[in-house]
Tab-separated table of C-alpha atoms in Angstrom:
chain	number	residue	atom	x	y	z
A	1	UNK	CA	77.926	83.518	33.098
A	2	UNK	CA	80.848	85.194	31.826
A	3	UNK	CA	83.000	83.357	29.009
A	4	UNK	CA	85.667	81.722	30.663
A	5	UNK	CA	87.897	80.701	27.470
A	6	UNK	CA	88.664	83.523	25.132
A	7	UNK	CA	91.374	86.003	23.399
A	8	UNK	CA	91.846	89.249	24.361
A	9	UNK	CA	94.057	92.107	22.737
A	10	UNK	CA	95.116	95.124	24.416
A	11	UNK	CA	97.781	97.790	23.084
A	12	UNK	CA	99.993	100.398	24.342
A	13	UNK	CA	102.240	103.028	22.838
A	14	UNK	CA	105.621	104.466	24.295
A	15	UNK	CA	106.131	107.624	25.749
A	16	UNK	CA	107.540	108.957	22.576
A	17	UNK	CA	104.696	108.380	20.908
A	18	UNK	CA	103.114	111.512	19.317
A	19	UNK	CA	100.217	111.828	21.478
A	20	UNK	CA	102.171	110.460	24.769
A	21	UNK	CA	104.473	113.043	24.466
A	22	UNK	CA	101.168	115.780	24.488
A	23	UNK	CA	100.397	113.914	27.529
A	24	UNK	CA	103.762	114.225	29.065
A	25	UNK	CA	103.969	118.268	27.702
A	26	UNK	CA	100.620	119.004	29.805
A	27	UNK	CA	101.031	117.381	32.934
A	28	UNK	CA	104.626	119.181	32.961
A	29	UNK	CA	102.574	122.270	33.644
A	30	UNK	CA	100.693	120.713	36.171
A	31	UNK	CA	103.502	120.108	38.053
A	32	UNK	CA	105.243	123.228	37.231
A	33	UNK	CA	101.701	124.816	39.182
A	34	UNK	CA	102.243	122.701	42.340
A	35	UNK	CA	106.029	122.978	42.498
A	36	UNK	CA	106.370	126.872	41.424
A	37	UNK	CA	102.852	127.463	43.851
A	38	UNK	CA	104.752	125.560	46.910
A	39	UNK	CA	107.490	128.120	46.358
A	40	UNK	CA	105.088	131.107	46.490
A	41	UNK	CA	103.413	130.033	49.758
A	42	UNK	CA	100.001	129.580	47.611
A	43	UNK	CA	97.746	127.443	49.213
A	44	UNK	CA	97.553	124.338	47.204
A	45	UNK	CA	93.798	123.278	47.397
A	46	UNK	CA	93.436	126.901	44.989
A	47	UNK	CA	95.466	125.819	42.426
A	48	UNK	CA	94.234	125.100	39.081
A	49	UNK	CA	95.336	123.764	35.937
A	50	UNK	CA	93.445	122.665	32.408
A	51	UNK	CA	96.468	122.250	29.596
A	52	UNK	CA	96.416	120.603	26.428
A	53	UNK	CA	98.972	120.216	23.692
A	54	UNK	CA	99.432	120.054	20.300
A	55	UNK	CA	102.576	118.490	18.499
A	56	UNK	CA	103.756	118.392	14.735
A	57	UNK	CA	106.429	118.989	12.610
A	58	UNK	CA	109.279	121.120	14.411
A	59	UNK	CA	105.838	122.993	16.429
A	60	UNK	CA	104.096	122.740	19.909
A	61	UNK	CA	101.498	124.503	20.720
A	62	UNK	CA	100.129	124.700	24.755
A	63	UNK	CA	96.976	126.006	25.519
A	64	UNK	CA	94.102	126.115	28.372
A	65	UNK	CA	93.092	127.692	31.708
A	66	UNK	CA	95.072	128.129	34.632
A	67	UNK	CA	95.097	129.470	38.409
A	68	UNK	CA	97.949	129.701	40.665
A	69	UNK	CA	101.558	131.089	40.987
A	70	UNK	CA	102.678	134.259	38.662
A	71	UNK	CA	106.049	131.869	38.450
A	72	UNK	CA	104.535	129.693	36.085
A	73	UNK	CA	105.005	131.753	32.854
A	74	UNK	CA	105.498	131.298	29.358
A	75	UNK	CA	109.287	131.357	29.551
A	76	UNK	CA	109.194	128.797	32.093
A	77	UNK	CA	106.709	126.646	30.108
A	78	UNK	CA	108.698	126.589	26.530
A	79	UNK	CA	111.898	125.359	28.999
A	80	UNK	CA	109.702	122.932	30.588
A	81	UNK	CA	108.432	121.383	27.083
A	82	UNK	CA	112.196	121.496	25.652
A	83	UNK	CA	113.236	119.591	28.438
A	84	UNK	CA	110.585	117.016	28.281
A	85	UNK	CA	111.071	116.130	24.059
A	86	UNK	CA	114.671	116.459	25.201
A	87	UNK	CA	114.692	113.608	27.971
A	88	UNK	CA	112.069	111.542	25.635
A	89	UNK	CA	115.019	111.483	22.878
A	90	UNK	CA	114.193	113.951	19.966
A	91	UNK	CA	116.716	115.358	18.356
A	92	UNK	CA	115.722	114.566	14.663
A	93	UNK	CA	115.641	116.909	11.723
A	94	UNK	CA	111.461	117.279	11.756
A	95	UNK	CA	111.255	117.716	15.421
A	96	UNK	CA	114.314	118.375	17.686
A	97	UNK	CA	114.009	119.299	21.509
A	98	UNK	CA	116.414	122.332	20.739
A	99	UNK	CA	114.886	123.996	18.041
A	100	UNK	CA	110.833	123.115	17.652
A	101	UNK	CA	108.821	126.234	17.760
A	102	UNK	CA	106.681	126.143	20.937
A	103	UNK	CA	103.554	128.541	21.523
A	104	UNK	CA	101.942	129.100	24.924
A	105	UNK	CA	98.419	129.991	24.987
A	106	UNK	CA	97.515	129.709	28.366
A	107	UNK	CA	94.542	131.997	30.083
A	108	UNK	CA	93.194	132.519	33.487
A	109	UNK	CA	89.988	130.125	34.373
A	110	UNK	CA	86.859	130.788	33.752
A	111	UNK	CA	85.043	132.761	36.249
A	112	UNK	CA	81.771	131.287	35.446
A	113	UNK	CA	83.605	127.856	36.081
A	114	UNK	CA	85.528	128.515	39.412
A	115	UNK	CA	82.683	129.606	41.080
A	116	UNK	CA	80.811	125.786	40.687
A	117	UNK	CA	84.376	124.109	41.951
A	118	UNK	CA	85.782	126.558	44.966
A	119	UNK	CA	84.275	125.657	48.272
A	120	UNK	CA	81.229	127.218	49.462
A	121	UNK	CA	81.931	127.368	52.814
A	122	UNK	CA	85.097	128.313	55.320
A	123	UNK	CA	85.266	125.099	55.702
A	124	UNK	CA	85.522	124.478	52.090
A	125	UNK	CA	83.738	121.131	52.711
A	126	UNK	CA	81.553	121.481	50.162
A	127	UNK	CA	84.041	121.799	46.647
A	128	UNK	CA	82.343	121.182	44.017
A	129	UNK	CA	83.200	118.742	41.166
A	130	UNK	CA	84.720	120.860	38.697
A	131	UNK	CA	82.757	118.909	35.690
A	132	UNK	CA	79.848	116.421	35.332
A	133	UNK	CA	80.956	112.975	34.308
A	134	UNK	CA	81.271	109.201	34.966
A	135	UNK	CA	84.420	107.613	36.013
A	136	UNK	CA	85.512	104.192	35.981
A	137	UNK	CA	87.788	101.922	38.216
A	138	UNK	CA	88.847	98.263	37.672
A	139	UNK	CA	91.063	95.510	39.230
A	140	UNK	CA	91.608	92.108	38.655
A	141	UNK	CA	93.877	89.582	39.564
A	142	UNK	CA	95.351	88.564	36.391
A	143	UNK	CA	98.307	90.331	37.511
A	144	UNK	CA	100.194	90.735	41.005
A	145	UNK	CA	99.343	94.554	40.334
A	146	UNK	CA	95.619	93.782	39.889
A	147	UNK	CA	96.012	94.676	36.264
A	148	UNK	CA	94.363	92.717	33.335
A	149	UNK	CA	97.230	91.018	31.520
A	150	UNK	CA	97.152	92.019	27.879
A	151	UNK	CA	97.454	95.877	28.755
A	152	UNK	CA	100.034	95.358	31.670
A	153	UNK	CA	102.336	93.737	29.473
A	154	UNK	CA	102.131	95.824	26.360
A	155	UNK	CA	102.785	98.444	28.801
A	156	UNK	CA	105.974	96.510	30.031
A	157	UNK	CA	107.174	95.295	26.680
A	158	UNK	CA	107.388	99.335	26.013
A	159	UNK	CA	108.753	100.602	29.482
A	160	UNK	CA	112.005	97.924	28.995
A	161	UNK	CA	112.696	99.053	25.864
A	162	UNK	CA	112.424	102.577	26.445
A	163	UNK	CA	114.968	102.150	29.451
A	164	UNK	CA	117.764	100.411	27.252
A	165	UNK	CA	117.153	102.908	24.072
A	166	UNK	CA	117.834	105.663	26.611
A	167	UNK	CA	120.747	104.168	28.222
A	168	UNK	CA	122.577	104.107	25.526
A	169	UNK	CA	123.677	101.133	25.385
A	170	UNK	CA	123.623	97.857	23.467
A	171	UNK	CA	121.596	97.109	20.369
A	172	UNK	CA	118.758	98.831	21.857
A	173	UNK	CA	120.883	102.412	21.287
A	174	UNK	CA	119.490	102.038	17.534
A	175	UNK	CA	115.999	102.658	18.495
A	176	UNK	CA	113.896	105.983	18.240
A	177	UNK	CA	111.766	107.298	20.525
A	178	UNK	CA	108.396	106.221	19.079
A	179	UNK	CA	106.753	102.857	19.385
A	180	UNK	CA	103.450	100.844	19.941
A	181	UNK	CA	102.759	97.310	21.234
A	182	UNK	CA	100.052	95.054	21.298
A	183	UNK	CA	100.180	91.752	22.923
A	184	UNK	CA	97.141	89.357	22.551
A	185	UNK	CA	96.191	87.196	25.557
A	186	UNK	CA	94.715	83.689	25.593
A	187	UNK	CA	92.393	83.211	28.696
A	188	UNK	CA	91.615	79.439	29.738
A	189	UNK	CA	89.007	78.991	32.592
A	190	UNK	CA	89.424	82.891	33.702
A	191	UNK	CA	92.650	82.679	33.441
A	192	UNK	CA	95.442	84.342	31.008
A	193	UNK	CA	97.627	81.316	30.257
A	194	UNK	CA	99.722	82.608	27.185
A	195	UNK	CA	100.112	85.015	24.167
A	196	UNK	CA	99.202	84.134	20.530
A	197	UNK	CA	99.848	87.348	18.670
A	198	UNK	CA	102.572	89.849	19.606
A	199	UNK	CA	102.862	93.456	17.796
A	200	UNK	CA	105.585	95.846	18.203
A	201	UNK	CA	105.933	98.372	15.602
A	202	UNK	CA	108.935	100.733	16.740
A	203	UNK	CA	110.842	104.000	15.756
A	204	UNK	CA	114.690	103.547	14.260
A	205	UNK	CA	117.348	105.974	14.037
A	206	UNK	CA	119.665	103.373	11.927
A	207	UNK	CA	117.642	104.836	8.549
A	208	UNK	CA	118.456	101.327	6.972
A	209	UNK	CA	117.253	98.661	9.601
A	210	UNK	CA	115.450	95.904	8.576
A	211	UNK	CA	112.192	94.502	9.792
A	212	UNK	CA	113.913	91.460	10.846
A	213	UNK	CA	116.985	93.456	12.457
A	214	UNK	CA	114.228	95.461	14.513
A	215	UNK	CA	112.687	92.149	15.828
A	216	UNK	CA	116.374	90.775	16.477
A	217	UNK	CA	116.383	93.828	19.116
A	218	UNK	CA	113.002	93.694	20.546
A	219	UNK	CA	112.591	90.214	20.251
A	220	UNK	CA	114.569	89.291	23.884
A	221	UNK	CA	112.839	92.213	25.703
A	222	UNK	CA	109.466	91.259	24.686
A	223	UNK	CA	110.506	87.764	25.924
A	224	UNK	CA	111.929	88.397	28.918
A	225	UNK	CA	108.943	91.118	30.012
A	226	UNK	CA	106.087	87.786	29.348
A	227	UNK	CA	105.674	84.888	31.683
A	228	UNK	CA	107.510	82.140	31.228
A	229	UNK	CA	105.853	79.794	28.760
A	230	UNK	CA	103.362	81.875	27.510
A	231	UNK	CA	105.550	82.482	24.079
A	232	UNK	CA	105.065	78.870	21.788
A	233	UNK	CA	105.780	77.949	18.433
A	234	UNK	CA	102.708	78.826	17.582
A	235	UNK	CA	102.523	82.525	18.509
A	236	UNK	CA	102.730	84.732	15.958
A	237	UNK	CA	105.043	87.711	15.689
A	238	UNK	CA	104.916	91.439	13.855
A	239	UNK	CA	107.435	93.711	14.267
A	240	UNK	CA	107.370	96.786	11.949
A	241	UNK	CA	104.995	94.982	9.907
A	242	UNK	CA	104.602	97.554	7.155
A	243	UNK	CA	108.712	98.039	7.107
A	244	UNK	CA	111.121	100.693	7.734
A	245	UNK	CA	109.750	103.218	10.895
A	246	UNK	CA	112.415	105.896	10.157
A	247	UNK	CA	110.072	109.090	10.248
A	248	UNK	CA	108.473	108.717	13.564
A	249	UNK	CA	107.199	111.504	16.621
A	250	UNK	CA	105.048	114.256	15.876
A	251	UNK	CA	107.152	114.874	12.563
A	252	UNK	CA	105.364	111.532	11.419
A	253	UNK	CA	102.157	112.084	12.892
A	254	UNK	CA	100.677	114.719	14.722
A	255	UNK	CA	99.906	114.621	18.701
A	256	UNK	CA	97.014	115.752	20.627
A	257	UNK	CA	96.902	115.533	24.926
A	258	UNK	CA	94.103	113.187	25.813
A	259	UNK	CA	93.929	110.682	22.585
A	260	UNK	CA	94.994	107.667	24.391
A	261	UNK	CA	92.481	107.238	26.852
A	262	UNK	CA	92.284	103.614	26.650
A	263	UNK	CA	95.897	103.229	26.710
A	264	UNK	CA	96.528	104.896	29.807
A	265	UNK	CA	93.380	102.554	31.896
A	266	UNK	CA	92.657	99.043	31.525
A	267	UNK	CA	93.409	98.410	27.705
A	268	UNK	CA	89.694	98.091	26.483
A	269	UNK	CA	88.876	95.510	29.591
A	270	UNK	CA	87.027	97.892	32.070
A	271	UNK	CA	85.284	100.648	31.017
A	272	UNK	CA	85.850	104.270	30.380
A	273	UNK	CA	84.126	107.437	31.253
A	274	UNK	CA	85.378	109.342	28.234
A	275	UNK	CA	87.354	112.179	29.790
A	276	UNK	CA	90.861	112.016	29.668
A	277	UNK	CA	93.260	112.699	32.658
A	278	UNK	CA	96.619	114.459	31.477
A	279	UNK	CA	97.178	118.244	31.828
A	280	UNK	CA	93.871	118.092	34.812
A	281	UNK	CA	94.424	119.651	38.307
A	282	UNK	CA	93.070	117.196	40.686
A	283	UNK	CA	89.698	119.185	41.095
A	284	UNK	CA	89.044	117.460	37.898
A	285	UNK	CA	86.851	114.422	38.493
A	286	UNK	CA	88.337	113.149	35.427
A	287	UNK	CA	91.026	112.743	36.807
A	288	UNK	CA	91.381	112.386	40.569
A	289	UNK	CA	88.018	110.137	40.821
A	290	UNK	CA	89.106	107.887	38.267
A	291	UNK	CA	92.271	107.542	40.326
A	292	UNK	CA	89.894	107.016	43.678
A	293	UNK	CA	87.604	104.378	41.781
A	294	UNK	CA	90.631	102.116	40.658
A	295	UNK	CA	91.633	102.573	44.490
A	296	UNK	CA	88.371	101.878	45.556
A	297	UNK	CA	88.221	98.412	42.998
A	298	UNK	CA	91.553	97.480	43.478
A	299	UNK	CA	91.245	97.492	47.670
A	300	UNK	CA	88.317	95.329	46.991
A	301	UNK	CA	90.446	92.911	45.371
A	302	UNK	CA	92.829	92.992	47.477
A	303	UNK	CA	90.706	92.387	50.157
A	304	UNK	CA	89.916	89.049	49.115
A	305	UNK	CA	86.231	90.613	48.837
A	306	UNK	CA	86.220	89.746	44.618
A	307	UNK	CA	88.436	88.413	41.780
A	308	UNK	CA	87.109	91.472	39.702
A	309	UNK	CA	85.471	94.195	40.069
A	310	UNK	CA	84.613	97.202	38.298
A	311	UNK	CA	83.466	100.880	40.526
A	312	UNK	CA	81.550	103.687	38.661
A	313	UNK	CA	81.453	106.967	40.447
A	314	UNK	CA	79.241	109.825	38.726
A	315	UNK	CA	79.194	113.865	39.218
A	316	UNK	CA	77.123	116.841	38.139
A	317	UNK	CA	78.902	120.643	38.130
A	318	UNK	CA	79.465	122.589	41.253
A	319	UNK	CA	77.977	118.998	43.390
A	320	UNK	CA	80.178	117.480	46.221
A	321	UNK	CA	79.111	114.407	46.652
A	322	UNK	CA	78.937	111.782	43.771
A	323	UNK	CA	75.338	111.302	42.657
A	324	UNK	CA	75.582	107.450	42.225
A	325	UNK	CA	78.031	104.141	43.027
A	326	UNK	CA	77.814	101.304	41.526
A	327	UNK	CA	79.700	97.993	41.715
A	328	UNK	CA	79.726	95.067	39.562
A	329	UNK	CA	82.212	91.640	40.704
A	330	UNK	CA	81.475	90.051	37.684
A	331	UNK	CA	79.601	87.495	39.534
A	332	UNK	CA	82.790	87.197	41.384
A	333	UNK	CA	82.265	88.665	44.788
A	334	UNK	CA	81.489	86.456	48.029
A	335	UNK	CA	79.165	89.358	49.184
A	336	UNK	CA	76.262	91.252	47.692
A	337	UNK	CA	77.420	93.740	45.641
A	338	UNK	CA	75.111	96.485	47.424
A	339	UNK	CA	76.981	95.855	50.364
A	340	UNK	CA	80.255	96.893	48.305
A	341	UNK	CA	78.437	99.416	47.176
A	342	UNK	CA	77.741	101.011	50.958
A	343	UNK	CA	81.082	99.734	52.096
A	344	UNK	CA	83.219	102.069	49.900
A	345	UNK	CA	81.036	105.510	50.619
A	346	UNK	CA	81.631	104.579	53.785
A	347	UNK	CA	85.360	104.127	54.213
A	348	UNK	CA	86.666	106.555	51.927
A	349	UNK	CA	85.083	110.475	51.857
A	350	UNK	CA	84.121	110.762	47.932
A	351	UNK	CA	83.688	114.438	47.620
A	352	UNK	CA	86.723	115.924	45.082
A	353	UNK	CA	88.356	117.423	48.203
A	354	UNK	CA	87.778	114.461	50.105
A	355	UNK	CA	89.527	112.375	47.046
A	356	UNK	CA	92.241	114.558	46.990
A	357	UNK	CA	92.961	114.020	50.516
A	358	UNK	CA	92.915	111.122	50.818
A	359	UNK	CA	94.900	109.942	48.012
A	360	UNK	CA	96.963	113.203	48.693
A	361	UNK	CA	96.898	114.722	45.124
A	362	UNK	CA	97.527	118.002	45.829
A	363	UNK	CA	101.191	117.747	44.898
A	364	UNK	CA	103.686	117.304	41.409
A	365	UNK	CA	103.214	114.156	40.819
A	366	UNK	CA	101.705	113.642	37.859
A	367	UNK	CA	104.792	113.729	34.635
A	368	UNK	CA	105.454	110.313	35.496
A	369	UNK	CA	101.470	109.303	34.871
A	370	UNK	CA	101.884	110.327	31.271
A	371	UNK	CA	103.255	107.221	29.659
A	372	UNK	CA	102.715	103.349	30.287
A	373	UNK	CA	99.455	103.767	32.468
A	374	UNK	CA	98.101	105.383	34.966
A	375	UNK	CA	97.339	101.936	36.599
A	376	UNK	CA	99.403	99.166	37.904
A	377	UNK	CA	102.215	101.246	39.028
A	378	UNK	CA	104.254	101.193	42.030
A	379	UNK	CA	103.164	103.562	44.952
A	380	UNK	CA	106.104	106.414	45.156
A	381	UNK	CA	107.783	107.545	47.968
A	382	UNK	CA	106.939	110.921	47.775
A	383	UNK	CA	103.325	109.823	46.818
A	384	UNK	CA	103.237	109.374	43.224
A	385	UNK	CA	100.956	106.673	42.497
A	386	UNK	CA	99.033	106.612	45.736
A	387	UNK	CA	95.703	105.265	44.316
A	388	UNK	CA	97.556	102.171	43.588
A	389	UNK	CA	98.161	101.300	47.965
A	390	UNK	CA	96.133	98.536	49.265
A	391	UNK	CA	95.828	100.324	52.522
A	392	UNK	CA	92.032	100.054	52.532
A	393	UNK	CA	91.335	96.571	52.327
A	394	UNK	CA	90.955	95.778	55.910
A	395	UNK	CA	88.674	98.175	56.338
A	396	UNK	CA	86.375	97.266	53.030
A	397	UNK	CA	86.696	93.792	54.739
A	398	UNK	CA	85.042	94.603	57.870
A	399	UNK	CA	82.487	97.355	56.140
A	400	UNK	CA	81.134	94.108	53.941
């Protein structure tokens, strides 16, 4: 039996965090493939795209493997990064949008690699996965997004403040780009019923702000992004616990695509397959079937099938079709679990190319993955976010 009365701590860091804004950096030039490629008349399901970045002092430096339109070049990357640290808000002395020095190292893919991910056949039914790995999906219903608390409200805490620095406006206009939260969650009988420890440690552009003139701002946001009542007397607060936060980005520390893994799923709840998703073309199981298990978990709880559950998928190199699935409720579901199990290779086609059709990822969608989560989001309009639509829960409902 699971423990039904416990604390649980999940964090999140902003999107001008150093490693965030790697994130943000490489999945730039993922768009830039899809959007530049549309304009070529490429065929989009040949497209590919594996960048990572590295930020420090006043320096960027892109690198990885590429396929797809000659538009996307190095020009057109540097603008692309500029415009990104510019819109995130750094214009400071040790690393300004205007004048960083940005390196592009980008090379075509890998023959030797291509040839285990294109299709096989005219059809091209038969794509391969373009790496071996083992994804993870979760849901709960903590949340009305199916998110476990503690991460979706670090995440929010974050997001709100981020809006207000970058408006402009209001005490908020003091703040740098750079922050973290963490937000510690008090379950009673399954439930998350309030907060006892709240940490926000965040960037300033005043050089002599206080610790307790930092809280002063971020107190009312963090309140205002909780539940009501889950703040008491007896939570405890840290905000820029070590003091001043003046030197922040990747002047203060240096940023790498990929390092916040946890961060960008479940927060530590669920778990994770180890690869990370930003700067990955779709054809990267990574990626795009970690995005169909948390579609796959989340329709399940949706469906009314489970309070929880948790979907592994698993791939080998060159292989279509995943080589296991396997579902655990938690001791939550009304149904066997094997019958989940069957029920979700049978409503949705779990091949990468069946993934990416059916959550439609062939497209530039994925900048605005690169900060606050890949999960709990709001479906887009122009299909950003797609793997977070309930859409299949009828049908999981009458497959079980």
């Amino acid at each position: 039996m699971a423990r039904q009365s416990y604390l649980f701590t999940s964090e999140s860091v902003s999107e001008g965090h150093p490693d965030k804004l790697c994130d943000r950096i490489s999945d730039e030039v993922v768009d830039a493939f899809y959007r530049e490629g549309a304009k070529e008349g490429l065929d989009p399901w040949n497209i590919r795209a594996a960048c990572e970045t590295l930020a420090t002092t006043n320096r960027v430096i892109i690198a990885g493997e590429y396929r797809g339109p000659r538009g996307v070049n190095v020009m057109l990357i540097q603008d692309l990064a500029r415009k990104a640290i510019k819109d995130i808000g750094y214009e400071q002395e040790g690393f300004h949008w205007a004048n960083a020095n940005i390196e592009v190292l980008l090379h075509s893919q890998s023959s030797d690699i291509a040839q285990g991910v294109d299709a096989k056949q005219p059809s091209n039914a038969e794509e391969g996965a373009g790496d071996q790995g083992i994804m993870f999906g979760y849901a709960c219903n903590d949340t009305p997004d199916l998110m476990p608390a503690p991460i979706f409200y670090a995440h929010k805490i974050l997001f709100d403040l981020a809006q207000a620095r970058k408006s402009g406006k209001g005490p908020a206009a003091q703040l740098g780009p750079d922050s973290k939260s963490q937000v510690t969650v008090r379950y009673e009988n399954g439930k998350p019923v309030g907060v006892t420890e709240i940490v926000v440690s965040h960037q300033h552009i005043v050089k002599d702000l206080s610790s307790n003139q930092v809280r002063e701002i971020v107190q009312p946001f963090v309140e205002k992004a909780l539940p009501a009542g889950w703040i008491s007397k007896d939570t405890k607060w840290h905000i820029n616990p070590t003091g001043a936060f003046y030197i922040g980005g990747p002047d203060g520390d240096c940023g790498l695509t990929g390092r916040k893994i946890i961060v960008d799923t479940y927060g530590g709840a669920a778990p994770h397959g180890g690869g990370a998703f930003s700067g990955k073309d779709p054809t990267k199981v990574d990626r795009s079937a970690a995005y169909a298990s948390r579609y796959l978990a989340k329709n399940v709880v949706a469906a009314g099938i489970a309070d929880r559950c948790c979907i592994q998928l698993s791939y080998a190199i060159g292989v279509a079709r995943p080589l296991s699935v396997y579902v655990d409720t938690y001791g939550t579901s009304k149904v066997d679990e094997a019958k989940i199990e069957e029920a979700v290779a049978k409503c949705m086609d779990l091949t990468p190319r069946g993934i990416r059709s059916h959550l439609d990822l062939n497209k530039a969608i994925y900048s605005r993955t690169s900060a606050y989560g890949h999960f709990g989001r709001k479906p887009d309009a122009d299909g950003g976010f797609s793997w977070e639509k309930t859409d299949l829960a009828e049908a999981l409902k009458k497959a079980v």
